[in-house]
PDB file of C-alpha atoms in Angstrom:
ATOM      1  CA  ASN A   1      -0.042  -0.367   0.408  1.00 41.00           C
ATOM      2  CA  HIS A   2       2.990   2.174  -0.603  1.00 41.00           C
ATOM      3  CA  LEU A   3       3.236   4.881  -2.572  1.00 39.00           C
ATOM      4  CA  LEU A   4       5.906   4.868  -4.954  1.00 39.00           C
ATOM      5  CA  ARG A   5       7.004   7.833  -6.164  1.00 39.00           C
ATOM      6  CA  LEU A   6       9.082   8.354  -9.543  1.00 38.00           C
ATOM      7  CA  ARG A   7      11.482  11.584  -9.638  1.00 38.00           C
ATOM      8  CA  ALA A   8      13.105  12.965 -12.279  1.00 40.00           C
ATOM      9  CA  CYS A   9      15.790  15.888 -12.527  1.00 38.00           C
ATOM     10  CA  ILE A  10      14.636  18.081 -15.129  1.00 39.00           C
ATOM     11  CA  SER A  11      17.119  20.757 -16.533  1.00 39.00           C
ATOM     12  CA  VAL A  12      16.472  24.026 -18.960  1.00 42.00           C
ATOM     13  CA  SER A  13      19.587  25.446 -19.570  1.00 40.00           C
ATOM     14  CA  VAL A  14      19.553  28.738 -21.580  1.00 43.00           C
ATOM     15  CA  ILE A  15      23.059  30.061 -23.641  1.00 41.00           C
ATOM     16  CA  VAL A  16      23.986  33.669 -22.535  1.00 43.00           C
ATOM     17  CA  GLY A  17      27.077  33.996 -24.146  1.00 45.00           C
ATOM     18  CA  GLN A  18      29.434  31.142 -22.904  1.00 44.00           C
ATOM     19  CA  THR A  19      27.273  31.042 -19.962  1.00 42.00           C
ATOM     20  CA  LYS A  20      25.317  28.005 -19.685  1.00 40.00           C
ATOM     21  CA  ILE A  21      22.837  29.252 -16.763  1.00 42.00           C
ATOM     22  CA  ALA A  22      20.148  26.268 -15.861  1.00 43.00           C
ATOM     23  CA  SER A  23      17.692  25.943 -13.561  1.00 42.00           C
ATOM     24  CA  CYS A  24      16.567  22.049 -11.724  1.00 44.00           C
ATOM     25  CA  CYS A  25      13.546  20.954 -10.553  1.00 42.00           C
ATOM     26  CA  ALA A  26      12.643  17.909  -8.640  1.00 40.00           C
ATOM     27  CA  VAL A  27       9.482  16.503  -9.984  1.00 41.00           C
ATOM     28  CA  ASP A  28       7.621  13.638  -8.713  1.00 41.00           C
ATOM     29  CA  PHE A  29       5.058  10.950 -10.244  1.00 38.00           C
ATOM     30  CA  GLU A  30       2.258  13.005  -9.119  1.00 41.00           C
ATOM     31  CA  GLY A  31       3.207  16.559 -11.303  1.00 43.00           C
ATOM     32  CA  THR A  32       4.165  17.807  -8.453  1.00 41.00           C
ATOM     33  CA  ILE A  33       7.154  20.367  -9.069  1.00 37.00           C
ATOM     34  CA  ARG A  34       9.214  20.640  -6.028  1.00 40.00           C
ATOM     35  CA  SER A  35      11.595  23.524  -5.938  1.00 42.00           C
ATOM     36  CA  SER A  36      14.844  22.541  -5.105  1.00 45.00           C
ATOM     37  CA  CYS A  37      17.900  23.654  -7.326  1.00 46.00           C
ATOM     38  CA  THR A  38      21.175  21.969  -7.063  1.00 48.00           C
ATOM     39  CA  LYS A  39      24.477  23.518  -8.248  1.00 47.00           C
ATOM     40  CA  SER A  40      26.100  20.927 -10.564  1.00 48.00           C
ATOM     41  CA  LYS A  41      29.483  22.085 -11.544  1.00 48.00           C
ATOM     42  CA  ALA A  42      29.835  18.670 -13.526  1.00 51.00           C
ATOM     43  CA  VAL A  43      28.103  20.079 -16.179  1.00 50.00           C
ATOM     44  CA  GLY A  44      28.726  23.746 -16.223  1.00 55.00           C
ATOM     45  CA  CYS A  45      25.803  25.536 -14.629  1.00 56.00           C
ATOM     46  CA  ILE A  46      25.447  28.094 -12.698  1.00 56.00           C
ATOM     47  CA  VAL A  47      22.447  27.887 -10.105  1.00 61.00           C
ATOM     48  CA  LYS A  48      21.611  30.686  -8.191  1.00 67.00           C
ATOM     49  CA  LYS A  49      22.950  30.515  -5.179  1.00 71.00           C
ATOM     50  CA  ASP A  50      20.026  30.610  -1.498  1.00 72.00           C
ATOM     51  CA  PHE A  51      20.866  32.731   1.656  1.00 72.00           C
ATOM     52  CA  PRO A  52      19.069  32.426   4.974  1.00 74.00           C
ATOM     53  CA  SER A  53      16.847  34.964   5.685  1.00 83.00           C
ATOM     54  CA  ILE A  54      18.254  38.375   6.269  1.00 89.00           C
ATOM     55  CA  TYR A  55      15.919  39.676   9.423  1.00 91.00           C
ATOM     56  CA  ARG A  56      16.126  43.586  10.298  1.00 95.00           C
ATOM     57  CA  THR A  57      17.948  43.908  13.633  1.00 95.00           C
ATOM     58  CA  GLU A  58      20.587  46.526  15.043  1.00 96.00           C
ATOM     59  CA  TRP A  59      23.584  44.921  13.496  1.00 97.00           C
ATOM     60  CA  LEU A  60      21.249  44.271   9.920  1.00 97.00           C
ATOM     61  CA  ALA A  61      20.724  49.156  10.231  1.00 97.00           C
ATOM     62  CA  GLU A  62      24.722  49.113  10.967  1.00 97.00           C
ATOM     63  CA  MET A  63      25.705  47.392   7.068  1.00 97.00           C
ATOM     64  CA  VAL A  64      22.832  49.358   5.635  1.00 97.00           C
ATOM     65  CA  GLY A  65      24.490  52.764   6.849  1.00 96.00           C
ATOM     66  CA  ILE A  66      28.119  51.104   6.183  1.00 97.00           C
ATOM     67  CA  ILE A  67      26.814  50.199   2.082  1.00 97.00           C
ATOM     68  CA  LEU A  68      25.193  53.713   1.418  1.00 96.00           C
ATOM     69  CA  GLY A  69      28.421  54.941   2.552  1.00 95.00           C
ATOM     70  CA  ASP A  70      30.795  52.630   0.845  1.00 94.00           C
ATOM     71  CA  GLY A  71      29.133  50.400  -0.603  1.00 95.00           C
ATOM     72  CA  ALA A  72      27.627  49.373  -3.831  1.00 94.00           C
ATOM     73  CA  LEU A  73      25.462  47.148  -5.111  1.00 95.00           C
ATOM     74  CA  THR A  74      25.386  45.695  -8.520  1.00 95.00           C
ATOM     75  CA  ASN A  75      23.117  43.093 -10.327  1.00 94.00           C
ATOM     76  CA  THR A  76      25.326  39.731  -9.080  1.00 94.00           C
ATOM     77  CA  GLN A  77      27.119  41.137  -5.274  1.00 95.00           C
ATOM     78  CA  LEU A  78      27.937  43.375  -2.246  1.00 97.00           C
ATOM     79  CA  ARG A  79      30.600  45.406  -2.292  1.00 96.00           C
ATOM     80  CA  ILE A  80      32.616  47.338   0.316  1.00 97.00           C
ATOM     81  CA  SER A  81      35.234  49.206   0.026  1.00 96.00           C
ATOM     82  CA  LEU A  82      37.975  50.406   2.298  1.00 96.00           C
ATOM     83  CA  ASP A  83      40.353  52.665   2.564  1.00 94.00           C
ATOM     84  CA  LYS A  84      43.542  50.350   2.799  1.00 93.00           C
ATOM     85  CA  LYS A  85      46.178  52.588   5.002  1.00 91.00           C
ATOM     86  CA  VAL A  86      43.378  54.212   7.361  1.00 92.00           C
ATOM     87  CA  ASP A  87      40.975  51.330   7.742  1.00 93.00           C
ATOM     88  CA  ARG A  88      42.538  47.899   7.961  1.00 94.00           C
ATOM     89  CA  GLU A  89      41.113  47.037  11.284  1.00 95.00           C
ATOM     90  CA  TYR A  90      38.333  48.422  10.345  1.00 96.00           C
ATOM     91  CA  ALA A  91      37.658  46.022   7.492  1.00 96.00           C
ATOM     92  CA  VAL A  92      38.116  43.276   9.457  1.00 96.00           C
ATOM     93  CA  PHE A  93      35.125  44.905  11.648  1.00 97.00           C
ATOM     94  CA  VAL A  94      33.390  44.778   9.003  1.00 97.00           C
ATOM     95  CA  SER A  95      33.710  41.918   6.822  1.00 97.00           C
ATOM     96  CA  GLN A  96      33.001  40.018  10.663  1.00 97.00           C
ATOM     97  CA  LEU A  97      29.406  41.633  10.437  1.00 97.00           C
ATOM     98  CA  MET A  98      28.847  40.969   7.210  1.00 96.00           C
ATOM     99  CA  TYR A  99      29.573  37.557   8.079  1.00 96.00           C
ATOM    100  CA  ARG A 100      26.978  37.646  11.162  1.00 95.00           C
ATOM    101  CA  ILE A 101      24.888  38.896   8.974  1.00 95.00           C
ATOM    102  CA  PHE A 102      25.031  36.625   5.771  1.00 94.00           C
ATOM    103  CA  HIS A 103      26.212  33.835   7.072  1.00 93.00           C
ATOM    104  CA  GLU A 104      28.544  33.898   4.185  1.00 93.00           C
ATOM    105  CA  LYS A 105      32.595  34.972   4.778  1.00 95.00           C
ATOM    106  CA  PRO A 106      33.141  37.880   2.478  1.00 96.00           C
ATOM    107  CA  SER A 107      36.457  37.676   0.119  1.00 96.00           C
ATOM    108  CA  TRP A 108      39.202  39.891   1.308  1.00 96.00           C
ATOM    109  CA  THR A 109      41.227  41.291  -1.846  1.00 96.00           C
ATOM    110  CA  GLU A 110      43.504  44.343  -1.903  1.00 95.00           C
ATOM    111  CA  TYR A 111      45.022  46.393  -4.974  1.00 90.00           C
ATOM    112  CA  GLU A 112      46.388  50.035  -4.785  1.00 89.00           C
ATOM    113  CA  ASN A 113      44.826  51.298  -1.361  1.00 92.00           C
ATOM    114  CA  VAL A 114      41.760  49.905  -1.209  1.00 95.00           C
ATOM    115  CA  ILE A 115      40.461  46.836   0.440  1.00 96.00           C
ATOM    116  CA  THR A 116      37.247  45.420  -1.418  1.00 97.00           C
ATOM    117  CA  LEU A 117      34.940  42.868   0.686  1.00 97.00           C
ATOM    118  CA  THR A 118      33.041  41.705  -1.396  1.00 97.00           C
ATOM    119  CA  LEU A 119      29.749  39.198  -1.807  1.00 96.00           C
ATOM    120  CA  SER A 120      27.922  37.104  -4.708  1.00 94.00           C
ATOM    121  CA  GLY A 121      24.677  36.160  -5.226  1.00 93.00           C
ATOM    122  CA  VAL A 122      21.948  37.658  -7.048  1.00 92.00           C
ATOM    123  CA  GLY A 123      20.360  36.165  -4.983  1.00 92.00           C
ATOM    124  CA  LEU A 124      21.363  38.293  -1.869  1.00 94.00           C
ATOM    125  CA  VAL A 125      21.045  40.730  -3.934  1.00 94.00           C
ATOM    126  CA  GLU A 126      17.229  40.962  -3.568  1.00 93.00           C
ATOM    127  CA  ALA A 127      17.293  40.532  -0.319  1.00 94.00           C
ATOM    128  CA  LEU A 128      18.634  43.740   0.110  1.00 95.00           C
ATOM    129  CA  GLU A 129      16.664  45.320  -2.706  1.00 95.00           C
ATOM    130  CA  ASP A 130      13.623  43.854  -0.604  1.00 94.00           C
ATOM    131  CA  LEU A 131      14.932  45.459   2.197  1.00 95.00           C
ATOM    132  CA  GLY A 132      15.219  48.679   0.985  1.00 95.00           C
ATOM    133  CA  LEU A 133      18.608  49.863  -0.692  1.00 96.00           C
ATOM    134  CA  GLN A 134      19.299  49.773  -3.725  1.00 93.00           C
ATOM    135  CA  ARG A 135      21.371  48.337  -7.034  1.00 93.00           C
ATOM    136  CA  GLY A 136      23.992  50.939  -9.111  1.00 92.00           C
ATOM    137  CA  ASN A 137      24.973  54.294  -8.917  1.00 92.00           C
ATOM    138  CA  LYS A 138      23.594  55.175  -5.572  1.00 90.00           C
ATOM    139  CA  VAL A 139      24.374  59.210  -6.499  1.00 90.00           C
ATOM    140  CA  ALA A 140      22.489  59.052  -9.864  1.00 91.00           C
ATOM    141  CA  HIS A 141      19.432  57.740  -8.192  1.00 92.00           C
ATOM    142  CA  GLN A 142      19.790  59.499  -5.274  1.00 93.00           C
ATOM    143  CA  VAL A 143      19.228  56.508  -2.793  1.00 93.00           C
ATOM    144  CA  GLY A 144      17.903  56.965   1.006  1.00 94.00           C
ATOM    145  CA  LEU A 145      17.750  55.478   3.919  1.00 96.00           C
ATOM    146  CA  PRO A 146      15.062  53.005   4.218  1.00 96.00           C
ATOM    147  CA  LEU A 147      11.971  53.741   5.875  1.00 96.00           C
ATOM    148  CA  TRP A 148      12.168  50.432   8.492  1.00 96.00           C
ATOM    149  CA  VAL A 149      15.721  52.205   9.716  1.00 96.00           C
ATOM    150  CA  TYR A 150      13.401  55.145  11.208  1.00 95.00           C
ATOM    151  CA  SER A 151      11.079  52.624  12.879  1.00 95.00           C
ATOM    152  CA  ARG A 152      13.570  52.246  15.786  1.00 94.00           C
ATOM    153  CA  LEU A 153      15.349  54.633  17.542  1.00 93.00           C
ATOM    154  CA  THR A 154      18.207  51.278  17.686  1.00 94.00           C
ATOM    155  CA  PHE A 155      18.054  51.440  14.542  1.00 96.00           C
ATOM    156  CA  GLN A 156      17.905  54.714  13.542  1.00 95.00           C
ATOM    157  CA  LYS A 157      21.829  55.462  15.700  1.00 93.00           C
ATOM    158  CA  ALA A 158      23.019  51.589  14.088  1.00 95.00           C
ATOM    159  CA  CYS A 159      22.559  53.221  10.646  1.00 96.00           C
ATOM    160  CA  VAL A 160      24.098  56.260  11.632  1.00 94.00           C
ATOM    161  CA  ARG A 161      26.849  55.018  13.170  1.00 94.00           C
ATOM    162  CA  GLY A 162      27.258  53.486   9.756  1.00 96.00           C
ATOM    163  CA  LEU A 163      27.191  56.232   7.430  1.00 95.00           C
ATOM    164  CA  MET A 164      29.476  57.785   9.674  1.00 93.00           C
ATOM    165  CA  ASP A 165      32.222  54.785  10.253  1.00 93.00           C
ATOM    166  CA  THR A 166      32.078  55.503   6.834  1.00 93.00           C
ATOM    167  CA  ASP A 167      31.256  59.240   5.332  1.00 89.00           C
ATOM    168  CA  GLY A 168      31.709  60.964   8.625  1.00 86.00           C
ATOM    169  CA  GLY A 169      34.523  62.966  10.150  1.00 81.00           C
ATOM    170  CA  VAL A 170      35.095  64.708  13.866  1.00 77.00           C
ATOM    171  CA  TYR A 171      36.758  67.771  14.284  1.00 76.00           C
ATOM    172  CA  PHE A 172      37.377  70.667  17.290  1.00 81.00           C
ATOM    173  CA  HIS A 173      36.721  74.530  16.403  1.00 79.00           C
ATOM    174  CA  ARG A 174      38.253  77.044  17.935  1.00 83.00           C
ATOM    175  CA  HIS A 175      37.286  80.350  18.095  1.00 78.00           C
ATOM    176  CA  LYS A 176      37.415  83.156  20.325  1.00 80.00           C
ATOM    177  CA  VAL A 177      34.431  85.002  21.532  1.00 83.00           C
ATOM    178  CA  ASN A 178      35.296  88.435  24.339  1.00 83.00           C
ATOM    179  CA  GLY A 179      38.836  87.668  24.071  1.00 83.00           C
ATOM    180  CA  ILE A 180      38.514  84.262  25.356  1.00 86.00           C
ATOM    181  CA  ARG A 181      39.572  81.386  23.063  1.00 87.00           C
ATOM    182  CA  TYR A 182      36.772  78.259  22.821  1.00 80.00           C
ATOM    183  CA  ARG A 183      37.313  75.023  21.216  1.00 82.00           C
ATOM    184  CA  ASN A 184      34.323  72.853  20.710  1.00 78.00           C
ATOM    185  CA  PHE A 185      34.612  69.287  19.613  1.00 75.00           C
ATOM    186  CA  GLY A 186      32.674  68.652  16.017  1.00 76.00           C
ATOM    187  CA  VAL A 187      30.921  65.777  14.161  1.00 77.00           C
ATOM    188  CA  SER A 188      30.960  65.991   9.983  1.00 82.00           C
ATOM    189  CA  PHE A 189      28.899  64.080   7.434  1.00 84.00           C
ATOM    190  CA  SER A 190      29.324  64.329   3.815  1.00 85.00           C
ATOM    191  CA  ASN A 191      27.594  62.228   1.020  1.00 87.00           C
ATOM    192  CA  HIS A 192      26.632  63.136  -2.517  1.00 90.00           C
ATOM    193  CA  SER A 193      23.208  61.632  -2.653  1.00 92.00           C
ATOM    194  CA  LEU A 194      20.467  64.939  -0.516  1.00 92.00           C
ATOM    195  CA  PRO A 195      18.212  62.068   0.652  1.00 93.00           C
ATOM    196  CA  ILE A 196      21.123  60.690   2.633  1.00 94.00           C
ATOM    197  CA  ILE A 197      21.363  64.003   3.918  1.00 93.00           C
ATOM    198  CA  ARG A 198      18.228  64.564   4.822  1.00 91.00           C
ATOM    199  CA  GLY A 199      17.480  60.922   7.050  1.00 93.00           C
ATOM    200  CA  VAL A 200      21.158  61.473   8.991  1.00 92.00           C
ATOM    201  CA  SER A 201      20.207  64.988   9.734  1.00 89.00           C
ATOM    202  CA  ARG A 202      16.321  63.900  10.877  1.00 89.00           C
ATOM    203  CA  ILE A 203      18.388  61.249  13.255  1.00 91.00           C
ATOM    204  CA  LEU A 204      20.961  63.646  14.303  1.00 87.00           C
ATOM    205  CA  GLU A 205      18.389  66.661  14.817  1.00 84.00           C
ATOM    206  CA  ARG A 206      15.900  64.820  17.347  1.00 82.00           C
ATOM    207  CA  GLN A 207      19.262  63.658  19.260  1.00 75.00           C
ATOM    208  CA  LEU A 208      21.473  66.726  19.047  1.00 67.00           C
ATOM    209  CA  ARG A 209      20.487  70.287  19.826  1.00 59.00           C
ATOM    210  CA  ASP A 210      23.065  71.617  17.035  1.00 59.00           C
ATOM    211  CA  CYS A 211      22.790  69.692  13.693  1.00 58.00           C
ATOM    212  CA  ARG A 212      22.888  71.969  10.800  1.00 61.00           C
ATOM    213  CA  VAL A 213      23.399  70.980   6.737  1.00 57.00           C
TER     214      VAL A 213
END
């Protein structure tokens, strides 16, 4: 009385240039198609990589800030580019943060004065787009902070932390009033996307008394 199932692997291939892209699915006797794509290097197939679910956390909010600052999303990759001379220690932190969030260690490459951390996968890019990020040129698209970042104060602080670590700076403002010299500590942030500037300003104005754009 046992139901026997016959399963076969159906491979649908598309030739793009010199690259074969294949999608493999398991089909049982009852005609139910079960999506279970498998990697098969033996036949030269490139299969979409599966990434675990990405949850909205403080860690992710900080990573969003890092991506908006020194990151880039292409059609297939997430890349973070940092200064080789001054950001090496920070690059180690970012690499560990990427592993914590995406459960995969990014590749580490060095060229001239740049350290590049890279994660590849169309599924990852699509997941980040679902979280409010955008592939392509951030300046041309004039991207802003994802709306979910504003839902919690911890998300806002974490996102700004990531942005400040990549596009921010600190300075001392020296001035004289009525013959008395003053030295005030200041924080600066610059970015070529106006919506990002407005988003950071919106968050800082709620936390600081003196924030000017």
